[in-house]
Amino acid sequence: MMDVIIIGGGVVGCGVARELSRYKLNIALLEKTDDISNGQSKANTAIIHGGYDAKPGTLKAKFNVLGNKMYDKVCEELDVPHKRNTSLVVSFGPDGHAELEKLLQQGIENGVPGLSIIGQDELRRREPNIGSTAYEALLVETGGIVCPYEMTQAYAENAAMNGVTFYRQAEVTGIEKVEGGWKVISKAGTFTAKAVVNCAGLYSDVINNMVSEDKISIVPRRGEYYIVDKKYADAFHASIFQLPTKMGKGILVTPTVDGTVLLGPTAEDIDDKTDTRTTAEGLAKVLKFASLTWEHIPMRNFITTYSGLRAHCDRNDFVLGEAPDAPMFFNAAGVESPGLTSAPAIAQYLAEMIADKLSANKNENFNPIRKGIPKFREMNDEQRARAISINPDYAKVVCRCETVTEAEIREAIRRPVGARSVDGVKRRTRAGMGRCQAGFCTPRTVEILCEELHISPLEVTKFGGNSKYIESYLFEKGDNENA
Ligand SMILES: Cc1cc2nc3c(=O)[nH]c(=O)nc-3n(C[C@H](O)[C@H](O)[C@H](O)COP(=O)(O)OP(=O)(O)OC[C@H]3O[C@@H](n4cnc5c(N)ncnc54)[C@H](O)[C@@H]3O)c2cc1C
């Protein structure tokens, strides 16, 4: 029998895996899809929230503030790009003042440091491109940005380095109580474990409801976005919010750690947990509201659009900890925003609770340090020459837009919990994330996946399942010479 099975390979599941690997425990993580970071953790706004927005007394408020404080250390240990670029919640007209005051007081009650309301002059000094009707703003000094999928990968790699086993294409379809623990039935086989942790995001209700009478329900709440080209990296310094609504934090304009700018998200409750389409109505709404913040949005420089589904729980809060009627079954359910910010604190909280219940000893060999893949685009000439002399694949640029080399792509596949699909390579290296959106680099990326994984091009997918690129060959190898 294993010690712990974690269900779900998002930022929370991978974070829990890494924190649990500090202990001498036999741990496995089961992920439904072909890759980690395939759910909410890949498509969000990537903000490290200050914590002023969540209702005081909720788990969201508590873990947001705790998680925010942990980010610098975790990102340093795991070599994850992040930046304390501050957040601004802007009111457009004097009527918003009372609302800003309320947010300020709420933030103070939640224990958020570095909050103040700034007027016109200071706002325009900080953000010269802010819209003409912007009136004043709540400044959140602890607000930041982070790469959410690199955060998830870094957690997973570090967990794997410290002994956690990852199973992908391992959808959990049933959980049964057995003597001394749980039987977990998955598409990768049946496991038994003393403890189970539910980190299944949008499906965390399904997993919880398999074992507990304390039922929960998760509604997918879709958020749609535009991404603006890196040319506009300096358009805004802070992440610019508008006053929040009851559906969420409103539509933002925010820089990313990679130099693009995000506009969005909308907030729309839908029925289908797989419906990640963008819609004409949703994107029109993004433009309408974002143009208050950024009056002359450079629409010709949109790179792409995307949407993400929030795991909104009917309890309006995170569901964390041991289920009341299912000992040794732990939930990290309904972890919607600010879940990315809260992830380090949730992971630590659950890991300590589980280790305590299992009377686990510390893993003396735990190594908290993980290094990211060295990025050619960030190297100076001297570093590039050195990288090429050690590994000539650094001289072969595969993705021209993002300057990603063959060496980086091969390493992304070879690493622990490495890429298995074109999107997996994309999230680990940024190959295909630039202006041409994978128009040039896909064929070579497919070839490299084939070489590294010893598979045929017919087996390469965009994101697992049936998302194949090539249905059949027109010619057998060599036949085309005569065609
Ligand atoms: C539009 C949007 C904007 C957001 N913006 C922010 C933000 O700016 N800042 C912030 O702090 N937070 C933000 N969030 C929230 C944040 O993204 C999430 O809280 C966080 O990613 C949750 O991580 P998770 O691991 O719980 O879930 P997920 O990342 O969804 O991972 C759950 C995993 O479980 C797997 N799974 C599901 N069912 C099964 C099964 N039966 N068996 C095995 N595996 C299964 C899924 O495939 C998935 O990989 C946003 C979310 C969205 C959608």
Coordinates of C-alpha atoms and ligand atoms in Angstrom, one line a residue:
M1 CA 0.0 0.0 0.0
M2 CA 1.3 3.5 -0.9
D3 CA 1.2 6.3 1.6
V4 CA -0.4 9.0 -0.5
I5 CA -2.2 9.3 -3.8
I6 CA -2.7 12.8 -5.2
I7 CA -5.4 13.2 -7.8
G8 CA -4.8 16.1 -10.3
G9 CA -1.7 17.6 -11.7
G10 CA -2.4 21.3 -11.6
V11 CA -0.5 23.8 -9.5
V12 CA -2.2 22.7 -6.3
G13 CA -1.6 18.9 -6.9
C14 CA 2.0 19.4 -8.0
G15 CA 2.6 21.8 -5.1
V16 CA 1.1 19.2 -2.6
A17 CA 3.4 16.6 -4.2
R18 CA 6.5 18.7 -3.7
E19 CA 5.6 19.7 -0.2
L20 CA 4.8 16.0 0.7
S21 CA 8.2 14.9 -0.7
R22 CA 9.8 16.7 2.3
Y23 CA 8.7 13.6 4.2
K24 CA 9.7 9.9 3.9
L25 CA 6.5 8.8 2.1
N26 CA 5.7 6.7 -0.9
I27 CA 3.7 9.2 -3.1
A28 CA 2.1 9.0 -6.5
L29 CA 0.2 11.7 -8.5
L30 CA -2.5 10.6 -11.0
E31 CA -3.3 13.1 -13.8
K32 CA -6.2 12.5 -16.2
T33 CA -4.7 14.1 -19.3
D34 CA -1.4 13.6 -21.1
D35 CA 0.3 16.4 -19.1
I36 CA 0.4 18.3 -15.9
S37 CA -0.8 21.9 -16.0
N38 CA -3.6 21.1 -18.4
G39 CA -6.5 22.6 -16.4
Q40 CA -7.1 25.9 -14.8
S41 CA -3.3 26.2 -14.1
K42 CA -2.6 26.7 -17.8
A43 CA -5.2 29.3 -18.7
N44 CA -5.6 32.1 -16.1
T45 CA -4.5 35.7 -15.6
A46 CA -1.2 34.7 -13.9
I47 CA -1.5 37.3 -11.1
I48 CA -0.1 37.0 -7.6
H49 CA -3.0 38.6 -5.9
G50 CA -2.5 40.9 -2.9
G51 CA -5.5 39.5 -1.0
Y52 CA -7.7 42.6 -0.7
D53 CA -10.5 41.2 -2.7
A54 CA -11.5 38.0 -0.8
K55 CA -14.2 38.2 1.9
P56 CA -12.6 38.4 5.3
G57 CA -12.8 35.2 7.3
T58 CA -12.8 33.0 4.2
L59 CA -10.2 30.4 3.3
K60 CA -9.7 32.4 0.1
A61 CA -8.6 35.4 2.1
K62 CA -6.4 33.5 4.5
F63 CA -4.6 31.4 1.9
N64 CA -4.3 34.3 -0.6
V65 CA -2.4 36.4 1.9
L66 CA -0.2 33.5 3.1
G67 CA 0.5 32.3 -0.4
N68 CA 1.4 35.8 -1.6
K69 CA 4.1 36.0 1.1
M70 CA 5.6 32.6 0.2
Y71 CA 6.0 33.4 -3.5
D72 CA 9.5 35.0 -3.5
K73 CA 11.1 32.1 -1.7
V74 CA 9.3 29.3 -3.6
C75 CA 10.1 31.0 -7.0
E76 CA 13.7 31.4 -6.0
E77 CA 14.1 27.8 -4.9
L78 CA 12.3 26.5 -8.1
D79 CA 13.8 29.1 -10.5
V80 CA 10.4 30.3 -11.7
P81 CA 10.0 33.7 -13.4
H82 CA 7.9 36.1 -11.3
K83 CA 7.8 39.8 -10.6
R84 CA 6.4 42.1 -8.0
N85 CA 5.0 44.6 -10.5
T86 CA 2.3 45.9 -8.1
S87 CA -1.5 45.9 -8.8
L88 CA -3.7 48.9 -9.3
V89 CA -7.5 48.8 -8.9
V90 CA -8.7 51.8 -10.8
S91 CA -12.0 53.7 -10.5
F92 CA -13.2 55.5 -13.5
G93 CA -14.9 58.6 -12.0
P94 CA -15.4 59.9 -8.4
D95 CA -18.3 57.6 -7.7
G96 CA -15.8 54.7 -7.2
H97 CA -14.1 56.2 -4.2
A98 CA -16.4 54.5 -1.6
E99 CA -15.8 51.2 -3.3
L100 CA -12.0 51.7 -3.2
E101 CA -12.1 52.6 0.5
K102 CA -14.1 49.4 1.1
L103 CA -11.5 47.3 -0.7
L104 CA -8.7 49.1 1.2
Q105 CA -10.4 48.3 4.6
Q106 CA -11.1 44.7 3.5
G107 CA -7.5 44.3 2.5
I108 CA -6.3 45.7 5.9
E109 CA -8.7 43.3 7.7
N110 CA -7.3 40.4 5.6
G111 CA -3.8 41.3 6.7
V112 CA -2.5 42.7 3.3
P113 CA 0.5 45.0 3.7
G114 CA 1.3 47.9 1.4
L115 CA -2.2 49.2 0.5
S116 CA -3.0 52.8 -0.2
I117 CA -5.3 54.9 -2.4
I118 CA -3.5 57.1 -4.9
G119 CA -4.9 60.1 -6.8
Q120 CA -4.7 61.2 -10.5
D121 CA -1.2 62.6 -10.5
E122 CA 0.4 59.6 -8.9
L123 CA -1.7 57.2 -11.0
R124 CA -0.6 58.9 -14.3
R125 CA 3.0 59.2 -13.2
R126 CA 3.0 55.4 -12.7
E127 CA 1.0 54.5 -15.7
P128 CA 1.2 57.2 -18.5
N129 CA -1.0 55.1 -20.8
I130 CA -3.9 54.8 -18.5
G131 CA -7.3 55.8 -19.9
S132 CA -8.4 59.5 -19.7
T133 CA -11.3 58.8 -17.4
A134 CA -9.2 56.9 -14.8
Y135 CA -9.8 58.8 -11.6
E136 CA -7.9 57.2 -8.7
A137 CA -6.7 53.8 -7.7
L138 CA -6.0 51.3 -4.9
L139 CA -2.3 50.6 -5.0
V140 CA -1.4 47.0 -4.0
E141 CA 2.4 46.9 -3.5
T142 CA 2.5 43.2 -3.0
G143 CA 0.7 42.4 -6.2
G144 CA 2.8 40.4 -8.8
I145 CA 2.9 38.2 -11.9
V146 CA 4.2 34.7 -12.4
C147 CA 4.3 32.1 -15.2
P148 CA 1.6 29.7 -14.0
Y149 CA 2.6 26.7 -16.1
E150 CA 6.3 27.0 -15.3
M151 CA 5.3 27.2 -11.6
T152 CA 3.3 23.9 -12.0
Q153 CA 6.2 22.2 -13.9
A154 CA 8.7 23.4 -11.4
Y155 CA 6.7 22.0 -8.6
A156 CA 6.3 18.7 -10.5
E157 CA 10.0 18.4 -11.5
N158 CA 11.1 19.1 -7.9
A159 CA 8.6 16.6 -6.5
A160 CA 9.8 13.9 -9.0
M161 CA 13.4 14.7 -8.2
N162 CA 12.5 14.0 -4.5
G163 CA 10.8 10.7 -5.2
V164 CA 7.2 11.3 -6.2
T165 CA 5.9 9.1 -9.1
F166 CA 3.8 10.8 -11.8
Y167 CA 1.2 8.9 -13.8
R168 CA -0.4 10.6 -16.8
Q169 CA -3.5 9.5 -18.7
A170 CA -4.5 8.2 -15.3
E171 CA -8.1 9.4 -14.9
V172 CA -9.5 8.4 -11.5
T173 CA -12.8 6.7 -12.1
G174 CA -13.6 5.3 -8.7
I175 CA -12.5 5.4 -5.0
E176 CA -13.4 2.7 -2.4
K177 CA -12.7 2.4 1.3
V178 CA -10.5 -0.5 2.2
E179 CA -8.8 -1.6 5.4
G180 CA -6.2 1.0 6.4
G181 CA -6.9 3.3 3.5
W182 CA -8.4 3.8 0.0
K183 CA -8.5 1.9 -3.2
V184 CA -8.2 4.3 -6.2
I185 CA -9.3 3.0 -9.6
S186 CA -7.7 4.8 -12.5
K187 CA -7.1 4.4 -16.2
A188 CA -3.5 3.7 -15.4
G189 CA -4.3 0.9 -12.9
T190 CA -5.6 0.4 -9.4
F191 CA -3.7 1.7 -6.4
T192 CA -4.2 1.5 -2.7
A193 CA -3.0 4.3 -0.4
K194 CA -3.3 5.3 3.3
A195 CA -4.3 8.8 2.2
V196 CA -5.9 10.4 -0.9
V197 CA -5.7 14.1 -1.8
N198 CA -8.3 15.5 -4.2
C199 CA -6.8 18.3 -6.3
A200 CA -9.0 17.7 -9.4
G201 CA -9.9 21.3 -10.1
L202 CA -13.1 21.4 -12.1
Y203 CA -13.8 17.8 -11.2
S204 CA -13.0 18.1 -7.6
D205 CA -16.8 17.8 -6.9
V206 CA -16.9 14.4 -8.7
I207 CA -13.9 13.1 -6.7
N208 CA -15.2 14.4 -3.4
N209 CA -18.7 13.1 -4.0
M210 CA -17.3 9.6 -4.7
V211 CA -16.4 9.2 -1.0
S212 CA -18.2 11.8 1.0
E213 CA -21.9 12.6 1.8
D214 CA -20.8 16.2 2.3
K215 CA -21.5 16.9 -1.3
I216 CA -20.2 19.9 -3.3
S217 CA -20.9 21.2 -6.8
I218 CA -18.4 22.9 -9.1
V219 CA -19.7 25.2 -11.9
P220 CA -17.3 26.0 -14.7
R221 CA -17.0 29.8 -14.9
R222 CA -15.4 30.8 -18.2
G223 CA -13.0 33.7 -18.6
E224 CA -11.9 34.8 -22.1
Y225 CA -8.8 36.7 -23.1
Y226 CA -6.8 38.5 -25.8
I227 CA -3.0 38.3 -25.8
V228 CA -1.1 41.4 -27.2
D229 CA 2.3 41.1 -28.8
K230 CA 5.5 41.7 -26.9
K231 CA 6.0 45.0 -28.7
Y232 CA 3.7 46.4 -26.0
A233 CA 5.6 44.9 -23.1
D234 CA 6.1 48.3 -21.6
A235 CA 2.6 49.7 -22.1
F236 CA 1.8 49.1 -18.4
H237 CA 4.0 48.4 -15.5
A238 CA 1.3 47.3 -13.0
S239 CA -1.5 44.8 -13.4
I240 CA -4.5 47.1 -13.8
F241 CA -7.8 46.0 -12.4
Q242 CA -11.1 47.7 -12.5
L243 CA -13.5 47.7 -9.6
P244 CA -14.6 44.1 -8.9
T245 CA -18.1 42.7 -9.5
K246 CA -20.0 39.9 -7.8
M247 CA -18.8 37.5 -10.6
G248 CA -15.1 38.2 -10.1
K249 CA -12.3 40.7 -10.2
G250 CA -13.4 42.4 -13.4
I251 CA -11.5 42.8 -16.7
L252 CA -7.7 43.5 -16.4
V253 CA -4.9 44.8 -18.5
T254 CA -1.8 43.1 -17.3
P255 CA 1.8 42.5 -18.4
T256 CA 3.0 38.9 -18.2
V257 CA 6.4 37.7 -17.1
D258 CA 7.1 36.8 -20.7
G259 CA 6.6 40.3 -22.1
T260 CA 3.1 39.9 -23.6
V261 CA 0.0 41.8 -22.4
L262 CA -3.2 40.1 -21.4
L263 CA -6.7 41.6 -21.7
G264 CA -9.5 39.8 -19.8
P265 CA -11.1 37.7 -18.4
T266 CA -14.8 37.7 -18.7
A267 CA -16.8 35.6 -16.2
E268 CA -19.7 33.5 -17.5
D269 CA -21.1 30.4 -15.8
I270 CA -21.5 27.6 -18.4
D271 CA -22.7 23.9 -18.2
D272 CA -19.9 22.1 -20.0
K273 CA -16.6 21.6 -18.1
T274 CA -14.7 21.1 -21.3
D275 CA -16.0 24.1 -23.3
T276 CA -12.9 26.3 -23.6
R277 CA -14.1 28.1 -26.7
T278 CA -13.7 31.8 -27.0
T279 CA -16.9 33.6 -28.3
A280 CA -17.5 36.8 -30.3
E281 CA -19.7 38.1 -27.4
G282 CA -17.1 37.4 -24.7
L283 CA -14.2 39.0 -26.6
A284 CA -16.3 42.0 -27.5
K285 CA -16.9 42.4 -23.7
V286 CA -13.2 42.2 -23.1
L287 CA -12.5 45.0 -25.6
K288 CA -15.3 47.1 -24.3
F289 CA -14.1 47.1 -20.7
A290 CA -10.3 46.9 -21.4
S291 CA -10.5 50.0 -23.5
L292 CA -11.4 52.1 -20.5
T293 CA -8.0 51.1 -19.1
W294 CA -6.2 51.2 -22.4
E295 CA -7.9 53.6 -24.8
H296 CA -5.9 52.8 -28.0
I297 CA -5.7 49.1 -27.8
P298 CA -3.4 48.0 -30.6
M299 CA -5.8 45.4 -32.1
R300 CA -3.6 44.6 -35.1
N301 CA -1.1 43.3 -32.5
F302 CA -3.3 40.7 -30.9
I303 CA -1.4 37.4 -31.1
T304 CA -4.3 35.1 -30.1
T305 CA -7.2 34.5 -27.8
Y306 CA -7.9 31.9 -25.2
S307 CA -10.2 31.0 -22.4
G308 CA -9.9 29.3 -19.0
L309 CA -12.6 27.7 -16.8
R310 CA -12.6 28.6 -13.1
A311 CA -13.7 25.8 -10.7
H312 CA -16.4 27.8 -9.0
C313 CA -17.7 26.0 -5.9
D314 CA -21.3 26.4 -4.7
R315 CA -19.9 27.2 -1.3
N316 CA -18.2 30.3 -2.7
D317 CA -14.9 29.3 -1.0
F318 CA -12.1 26.8 -1.2
V319 CA -12.9 23.4 0.4
L320 CA -9.7 22.4 2.2
G321 CA -8.8 19.6 4.5
E322 CA -10.0 16.2 5.6
A323 CA -13.6 15.4 4.5
P324 CA -15.8 15.2 7.7
D325 CA -17.1 11.7 7.0
A326 CA -14.1 10.2 5.1
P327 CA -10.9 9.9 7.3
M328 CA -7.7 10.3 5.4
F329 CA -9.4 11.7 2.3
F330 CA -8.3 15.3 1.9
N331 CA -9.7 18.0 -0.3
A332 CA -8.2 20.9 -2.2
A333 CA -11.5 21.4 -4.0
G334 CA -13.1 24.5 -5.6
V335 CA -9.7 26.1 -5.8
E336 CA -10.6 29.0 -8.2
S337 CA -9.0 32.4 -8.1
P338 CA -6.9 33.3 -6.1
G339 CA -5.9 29.7 -6.2
L340 CA -2.6 30.2 -8.1
T341 CA -1.5 32.7 -5.5
S342 CA -2.7 30.5 -2.7
A343 CA -1.1 27.3 -4.0
P344 CA 2.1 27.4 -2.0
A345 CA 0.2 27.9 1.2
I346 CA -2.5 25.3 0.4
A347 CA 0.3 22.8 -0.5
Q348 CA 2.2 23.4 2.7
Y349 CA -1.0 23.3 4.9
L350 CA -2.2 20.0 3.4
A351 CA 1.3 18.4 3.4
E352 CA 1.9 19.2 7.0
M353 CA -1.6 17.9 8.0
I354 CA -1.2 14.6 6.1
A355 CA 2.4 14.0 7.3
D356 CA 1.3 14.6 10.8
K357 CA -1.6 12.1 10.5
L358 CA 0.7 9.5 9.0
S359 CA 3.4 10.3 11.6
A360 CA 5.9 10.6 8.8
N361 CA 9.6 11.3 9.3
K362 CA 11.4 14.1 7.4
N363 CA 13.1 13.1 4.2
E364 CA 16.7 14.0 5.0
N365 CA 17.6 13.9 1.3
F366 CA 14.9 16.4 0.3
N367 CA 16.4 19.0 -2.2
P368 CA 14.3 22.1 -2.5
I369 CA 16.3 23.4 -5.5
R370 CA 15.2 23.0 -9.2
K371 CA 16.8 24.9 -12.1
G372 CA 14.8 25.9 -15.1
I373 CA 15.8 25.1 -18.7
P374 CA 18.5 27.7 -19.7
K375 CA 16.8 30.1 -22.2
F376 CA 18.8 31.0 -25.3
R377 CA 16.7 34.2 -25.7
E378 CA 17.8 35.5 -22.3
M379 CA 21.6 34.8 -22.8
N380 CA 24.1 37.4 -23.8
D381 CA 26.5 36.6 -26.7
E382 CA 29.2 35.2 -24.5
Q383 CA 26.7 32.9 -22.7
R384 CA 25.3 31.8 -26.1
A385 CA 28.7 30.9 -27.4
R386 CA 29.4 28.9 -24.3
A387 CA 26.0 27.1 -24.4
I388 CA 26.6 26.2 -28.1
S389 CA 30.2 24.9 -27.4
I390 CA 28.8 22.6 -24.7
N391 CA 25.6 21.6 -26.7
P392 CA 25.6 22.4 -30.4
D393 CA 21.8 22.0 -30.4
Y394 CA 21.7 25.5 -28.9
A395 CA 22.8 26.8 -32.3
K396 CA 19.6 25.5 -33.9
V397 CA 16.7 27.9 -33.5
V398 CA 13.4 26.1 -34.0
C399 CA 10.9 28.8 -32.9
R400 CA 11.9 32.0 -34.5
C401 CA 9.4 34.2 -32.8
E402 CA 10.5 33.3 -29.3
T403 CA 14.0 32.2 -30.2
V404 CA 13.7 28.7 -28.8
T405 CA 16.4 26.3 -29.7
E406 CA 16.5 22.6 -30.3
A407 CA 18.5 22.1 -27.1
E408 CA 15.7 23.6 -25.0
I409 CA 13.0 21.5 -26.7
R410 CA 15.0 18.2 -26.3
E411 CA 15.6 19.1 -22.6
A412 CA 11.9 19.8 -22.1
I413 CA 11.1 16.3 -23.3
R414 CA 13.9 14.6 -21.3
R415 CA 13.3 16.3 -18.0
P416 CA 11.3 14.5 -15.2
V417 CA 7.6 14.7 -16.0
G418 CA 8.7 15.9 -19.4
A419 CA 6.7 17.1 -22.5
R420 CA 4.8 14.4 -24.4
S421 CA 2.9 16.7 -26.9
V422 CA 3.5 19.8 -28.9
D423 CA 1.6 21.9 -26.3
G424 CA 3.7 20.3 -23.6
V425 CA 6.8 21.5 -25.4
K426 CA 5.1 24.9 -25.8
R427 CA 4.4 25.4 -22.2
R428 CA 7.9 24.3 -21.1
T429 CA 9.9 26.4 -23.7
R430 CA 7.5 29.0 -25.3
A431 CA 8.1 27.4 -28.7
G432 CA 4.9 28.3 -30.6
M433 CA 3.7 31.0 -28.2
G434 CA 4.9 33.9 -30.3
R435 CA 3.6 36.1 -33.0
C436 CA 3.2 33.3 -35.6
Q437 CA 1.5 30.9 -33.1
A438 CA 3.5 27.8 -34.1
G439 CA 3.2 28.3 -37.8
F440 CA 6.9 27.7 -38.4
C441 CA 8.1 25.5 -35.5
T442 CA 5.4 22.8 -35.4
P443 CA 6.9 20.4 -38.0
R444 CA 10.3 20.5 -36.4
T445 CA 8.9 20.1 -32.9
V446 CA 6.9 17.1 -34.1
E447 CA 10.1 15.6 -35.5
I448 CA 12.0 16.2 -32.2
L449 CA 9.2 14.6 -30.2
C450 CA 9.4 11.5 -32.5
E451 CA 13.2 11.3 -32.1
E452 CA 13.1 11.7 -28.3
L453 CA 10.1 9.5 -27.6
H454 CA 10.8 6.9 -30.3
I455 CA 7.3 7.3 -31.7
S456 CA 5.9 7.8 -35.2
P457 CA 4.6 11.2 -36.4
L458 CA 1.2 9.5 -36.5
E459 CA 1.3 9.3 -32.7
V460 CA 2.3 12.9 -32.0
T461 CA -0.6 15.0 -30.6
K462 CA -1.2 18.6 -29.9
F463 CA -2.4 18.0 -26.4
G464 CA -3.0 14.2 -26.0
G465 CA -6.1 12.2 -26.8
N466 CA -7.2 12.4 -30.4
S467 CA -5.6 15.8 -31.1
K468 CA -3.3 14.2 -33.8
Y469 CA -1.5 16.3 -36.4
I470 CA -1.1 13.6 -39.0
E471 CA -3.8 11.1 -39.9
S472 CA -1.8 9.1 -42.5
Y473 CA 1.2 9.3 -44.8
L474 CA 0.5 9.9 -48.4
F475 CA 3.7 8.1 -49.3
E476 CA 5.6 5.4 -47.5
K477 CA 9.2 6.5 -46.7
G478 CA 11.2 6.8 -49.9
D479 CA 8.1 6.5 -52.2
N480 CA 7.9 10.3 -52.7
E481 CA 11.3 10.3 -54.5
N482 CA 9.4 8.8 -57.5
A483 CA 6.2 10.8 -57.1
Ligands
LIG1 C1 -9.9 32.4 -16.0 C2 -9.1 32.2 -14.8 C3 -8.3 33.2 -14.3 C4 -7.6 33.0 -13.1 N1 -6.7 34.0 -12.7 C5 -6.0 33.8 -11.5 C6 -5.0 34.7 -11.1 O1 -4.7 35.7 -11.8 N2 -4.4 34.5 -9.9 C7 -4.7 33.4 -9.2 O2 -4.2 33.3 -8.1 N3 -5.5 32.5 -9.6 C8 -6.2 32.6 -10.8 N4 -7.0 31.6 -11.2 C9 -7.2 30.4 -10.4 C10 -6.1 29.4 -10.6 O3 -5.8 29.3 -12.0 C11 -6.6 28.1 -10.0 O4 -7.0 28.3 -8.7 C12 -5.4 27.1 -9.9 O5 -4.8 26.9 -11.2 C13 -6.1 25.8 -9.5 O6 -5.2 24.8 -9.6 P1 -5.6 23.3 -9.3 O7 -4.4 22.5 -9.3 O8 -6.6 23.2 -8.2 O9 -6.6 22.9 -10.6 P2 -6.3 22.6 -12.1 O10 -5.1 23.4 -12.6 O11 -7.6 22.7 -12.8 O12 -5.8 21.1 -12.0 C14 -6.7 20.0 -11.8 C15 -6.2 18.8 -12.5 O13 -6.9 17.7 -12.1 C16 -7.0 16.8 -13.3 N5 -8.2 15.9 -13.1 C17 -9.5 16.2 -13.1 N6 -10.2 15.1 -12.9 C18 -9.3 14.1 -12.7 C19 -9.5 12.7 -12.4 N7 -10.7 12.1 -12.3 N8 -8.4 11.9 -12.3 C20 -7.1 12.5 -12.4 N9 -6.9 13.8 -12.7 C21 -8.0 14.6 -12.8 C22 -7.2 17.8 -14.4 O14 -6.9 17.2 -15.7 C23 -6.3 18.9 -14.0 O15 -5.0 18.7 -14.6 C24 -7.7 31.8 -12.4 C25 -8.5 30.7 -13.0 C26 -9.1 30.9 -14.2 C27 -9.8 29.8 -14.8

